[in-house]
Amino acid sequence: QVQLVESGGGLVQAGGSLTLSCAASGRSFKDLGMGWFRQAPGKEREFVGFISRIGFPLYADSVKGRFTVSRDNAKNTGYLQMNSLSSEDTAIYYCTVREIPSILANDYDYWGQGTQVTVSS
């Protein structure tokens, strides 16, 4: 079993930046990739990015060039740096872990509680 806790969300102005953190429990974190998803009201959970256990990143087209995934294995923590934020980025952001990457939320078994990101005009 894996436990995940997201943090760092909040209110930010359009054009601003925010960095989210995801703390993972257990030694298995070093053997797993970390995925990031987001969900806006009335919409399906949407793929944002993924970073492999050795640091290879994947991004959704909607955030490519603006968001950056990273990880610190010594701290069992992953990060999502978000720049040039707009109102379309407003959502609850979730982290998850999996050995093999997938853009489908249903392929993942473990999720954090989520952290709210609200971008104001």
PDB file of C-alpha atoms in Angstrom:
ATOM      1  CA  GLN A   1       0.000   0.000   0.000  1.00  0.00           C
ATOM      2  CA  VAL A   2       1.019   3.597  -0.685  1.00  0.00           C
ATOM      3  CA  GLN A   3      -0.060   6.794   1.023  1.00  0.00           C
ATOM      4  CA  LEU A   4       0.189  10.150  -0.738  1.00  0.00           C
ATOM      5  CA  VAL A   5      -0.354  13.681   0.547  1.00  0.00           C
ATOM      6  CA  GLU A   6      -0.535  16.714  -1.755  1.00  0.00           C
ATOM      7  CA  SER A   7       0.159  20.228  -0.541  1.00  0.00           C
ATOM      8  CA  GLY A   8       0.938  23.696  -1.852  1.00  0.00           C
ATOM      9  CA  GLY A   9      -2.351  24.632  -3.481  1.00  0.00           C
ATOM     10  CA  GLY A  10      -4.029  27.973  -3.039  1.00  0.00           C
ATOM     11  CA  LEU A  11      -5.176  31.145  -4.751  1.00  0.00           C
ATOM     12  CA  VAL A  12      -2.914  32.675  -7.384  1.00  0.00           C
ATOM     13  CA  GLN A  13      -3.365  35.461  -9.928  1.00  0.00           C
ATOM     14  CA  ALA A  14      -3.402  34.764 -13.643  1.00  0.00           C
ATOM     15  CA  GLY A  15       0.125  34.685 -15.003  1.00  0.00           C
ATOM     16  CA  GLY A  16       1.534  33.655 -11.652  1.00  0.00           C
ATOM     17  CA  SER A  17       3.298  30.529 -10.472  1.00  0.00           C
ATOM     18  CA  LEU A  18       2.725  27.848  -7.887  1.00  0.00           C
ATOM     19  CA  THR A  19       4.568  24.685  -6.868  1.00  0.00           C
ATOM     20  CA  LEU A  20       2.761  21.627  -5.529  1.00  0.00           C
ATOM     21  CA  SER A  21       4.332  18.882  -3.438  1.00  0.00           C
ATOM     22  CA  CYS A  22       3.408  15.236  -3.044  1.00  0.00           C
ATOM     23  CA  ALA A  23       4.805  13.317  -0.085  1.00  0.00           C
ATOM     24  CA  ALA A  24       4.811   9.539  -0.528  1.00  0.00           C
ATOM     25  CA  SER A  25       5.121   6.918   2.169  1.00  0.00           C
ATOM     26  CA  GLY A  26       7.242   3.804   1.997  1.00  0.00           C
ATOM     27  CA  ARG A  27      10.557   2.839   0.507  1.00  0.00           C
ATOM     28  CA  SER A  28       8.875   1.757  -2.736  1.00  0.00           C
ATOM     29  CA  PHE A  29       8.662   5.374  -3.930  1.00  0.00           C
ATOM     30  CA  LYS A  30      12.136   5.097  -5.428  1.00  0.00           C
ATOM     31  CA  ASP A  31      10.927   2.250  -7.665  1.00  0.00           C
ATOM     32  CA  LEU A  32       7.839   4.063  -8.970  1.00  0.00           C
ATOM     33  CA  GLY A  33       6.995   6.909 -11.267  1.00  0.00           C
ATOM     34  CA  MET A  34       4.740   9.719 -10.074  1.00  0.00           C
ATOM     35  CA  GLY A  35       1.785  11.044 -12.027  1.00  0.00           C
ATOM     36  CA  TRP A  36      -0.155  14.277 -11.661  1.00  0.00           C
ATOM     37  CA  PHE A  37      -3.819  14.712 -12.571  1.00  0.00           C
ATOM     38  CA  ARG A  38      -6.357  17.475 -12.110  1.00  0.00           C
ATOM     39  CA  GLN A  39     -10.131  17.623 -11.941  1.00  0.00           C
ATOM     40  CA  ALA A  40     -12.338  20.663 -12.422  1.00  0.00           C
ATOM     41  CA  PRO A  41     -16.009  20.717 -11.350  1.00  0.00           C
ATOM     42  CA  GLY A  42     -18.177  18.715 -13.732  1.00  0.00           C
ATOM     43  CA  LYS A  43     -15.194  17.341 -15.655  1.00  0.00           C
ATOM     44  CA  GLU A  44     -13.286  14.071 -15.741  1.00  0.00           C
ATOM     45  CA  ARG A  45      -9.944  13.676 -14.042  1.00  0.00           C
ATOM     46  CA  GLU A  46      -7.351  14.896 -16.567  1.00  0.00           C
ATOM     47  CA  PHE A  47      -3.740  13.834 -17.054  1.00  0.00           C
ATOM     48  CA  VAL A  48      -1.199  16.573 -16.368  1.00  0.00           C
ATOM     49  CA  GLY A  49       2.248  15.002 -16.181  1.00  0.00           C
ATOM     50  CA  PHE A  50       4.365  12.039 -15.143  1.00  0.00           C
ATOM     51  CA  ILE A  51       7.954  11.548 -14.031  1.00  0.00           C
ATOM     52  CA  SER A  52       9.616   8.147 -14.124  1.00  0.00           C
ATOM     53  CA  ARG A  53      11.667   6.698 -11.289  1.00  0.00           C
ATOM     54  CA  ILE A  54      14.830   7.931 -13.026  1.00  0.00           C
ATOM     55  CA  GLY A  55      13.457  11.366 -13.825  1.00  0.00           C
ATOM     56  CA  PHE A  56      12.132  11.106 -17.382  1.00  0.00           C
ATOM     57  CA  PRO A  57       9.130  13.463 -17.757  1.00  0.00           C
ATOM     58  CA  LEU A  58       5.933  13.308 -19.791  1.00  0.00           C
ATOM     59  CA  TYR A  59       3.430  16.160 -20.135  1.00  0.00           C
ATOM     60  CA  ALA A  60      -0.042  16.771 -21.431  1.00  0.00           C
ATOM     61  CA  ASP A  61      -0.108  19.136 -24.408  1.00  0.00           C
ATOM     62  CA  SER A  62      -2.205  21.601 -22.430  1.00  0.00           C
ATOM     63  CA  VAL A  63       0.587  22.203 -19.903  1.00  0.00           C
ATOM     64  CA  LYS A  64       3.744  21.501 -21.903  1.00  0.00           C
ATOM     65  CA  GLY A  65       6.159  24.396 -21.629  1.00  0.00           C
ATOM     66  CA  ARG A  66       4.436  25.786 -18.531  1.00  0.00           C
ATOM     67  CA  PHE A  67       4.547  22.938 -15.986  1.00  0.00           C
ATOM     68  CA  THR A  68       7.557  20.961 -14.784  1.00  0.00           C
ATOM     69  CA  VAL A  69       7.575  17.670 -12.885  1.00  0.00           C
ATOM     70  CA  SER A  70      10.461  16.743 -10.614  1.00  0.00           C
ATOM     71  CA  ARG A  71      11.248  14.459  -7.705  1.00  0.00           C
ATOM     72  CA  ASP A  72      13.539  14.114  -4.713  1.00  0.00           C
ATOM     73  CA  ASN A  73      13.910  10.431  -3.892  1.00  0.00           C
ATOM     74  CA  ALA A  74      15.791  11.148  -0.676  1.00  0.00           C
ATOM     75  CA  LYS A  75      12.683  12.957   0.583  1.00  0.00           C
ATOM     76  CA  ASN A  76      10.126  10.583  -1.000  1.00  0.00           C
ATOM     77  CA  THR A  77       8.567  13.663  -2.567  1.00  0.00           C
ATOM     78  CA  GLY A  78       7.471  14.720  -6.036  1.00  0.00           C
ATOM     79  CA  TYR A  79       6.842  18.255  -7.253  1.00  0.00           C
ATOM     80  CA  LEU A  80       4.742  19.983  -9.866  1.00  0.00           C
ATOM     81  CA  GLN A  81       5.939  23.490 -10.746  1.00  0.00           C
ATOM     82  CA  MET A  82       3.267  25.516 -12.523  1.00  0.00           C
ATOM     83  CA  ASN A  83       4.016  28.744 -14.387  1.00  0.00           C
ATOM     84  CA  SER A  84       1.964  31.161 -16.508  1.00  0.00           C
ATOM     85  CA  LEU A  85      -1.229  30.020 -14.832  1.00  0.00           C
ATOM     86  CA  SER A  86      -4.630  30.848 -16.293  1.00  0.00           C
ATOM     87  CA  SER A  87      -8.216  30.329 -15.190  1.00  0.00           C
ATOM     88  CA  GLU A  88      -8.313  27.085 -17.188  1.00  0.00           C
ATOM     89  CA  ASP A  89      -5.800  25.623 -14.733  1.00  0.00           C
ATOM     90  CA  THR A  90      -8.252  25.959 -11.843  1.00  0.00           C
ATOM     91  CA  ALA A  91      -8.884  22.460 -10.481  1.00  0.00           C
ATOM     92  CA  ILE A  92      -8.153  20.038  -7.689  1.00  0.00           C
ATOM     93  CA  TYR A  93      -4.716  18.561  -8.315  1.00  0.00           C
ATOM     94  CA  TYR A  94      -3.924  14.955  -7.383  1.00  0.00           C
ATOM     95  CA  CYS A  95      -0.745  12.914  -7.333  1.00  0.00           C
ATOM     96  CA  THR A  96      -0.416   9.176  -7.872  1.00  0.00           C
ATOM     97  CA  VAL A  97       2.281   6.524  -8.340  1.00  0.00           C
ATOM     98  CA  ARG A  98       2.761   3.683 -10.808  1.00  0.00           C
ATOM     99  CA  GLU A  99       5.679   1.816 -12.330  1.00  0.00           C
ATOM    100  CA  ILE A 100       4.433   2.113 -15.913  1.00  0.00           C
ATOM    101  CA  PRO A 101       3.123   5.517 -17.055  1.00  0.00           C
ATOM    102  CA  SER A 102      -0.431   6.003 -18.265  1.00  0.00           C
ATOM    103  CA  ILE A 103      -2.556   8.997 -19.223  1.00  0.00           C
ATOM    104  CA  LEU A 104      -5.699   7.241 -17.970  1.00  0.00           C
ATOM    105  CA  ALA A 105      -6.728   7.983 -14.403  1.00  0.00           C
ATOM    106  CA  ASN A 106      -8.447   4.606 -14.066  1.00  0.00           C
ATOM    107  CA  ASP A 107      -5.104   2.838 -14.497  1.00  0.00           C
ATOM    108  CA  TYR A 108      -3.856   4.169 -11.153  1.00  0.00           C
ATOM    109  CA  ASP A 109      -4.668   2.597  -7.802  1.00  0.00           C
ATOM    110  CA  TYR A 110      -3.343   5.150  -5.307  1.00  0.00           C
ATOM    111  CA  TRP A 111      -4.258   8.820  -4.908  1.00  0.00           C
ATOM    112  CA  GLY A 112      -3.687  11.619  -2.478  1.00  0.00           C
ATOM    113  CA  GLN A 113      -6.481  13.741  -1.038  1.00  0.00           C
ATOM    114  CA  GLY A 114      -5.930  16.479  -3.613  1.00  0.00           C
ATOM    115  CA  THR A 115      -5.057  20.146  -3.256  1.00  0.00           C
ATOM    116  CA  GLN A 116      -7.144  23.006  -4.640  1.00  0.00           C
ATOM    117  CA  VAL A 117      -5.587  25.430  -7.121  1.00  0.00           C
ATOM    118  CA  THR A 118      -7.632  28.510  -7.958  1.00  0.00           C
ATOM    119  CA  VAL A 119      -6.410  31.026 -10.538  1.00  0.00           C
ATOM    120  CA  SER A 120      -8.035  34.445 -10.360  1.00  0.00           C
ATOM    121  CA  SER A 121      -8.264  37.106 -13.048  1.00  0.00           C
TER     122      SER A 121
END
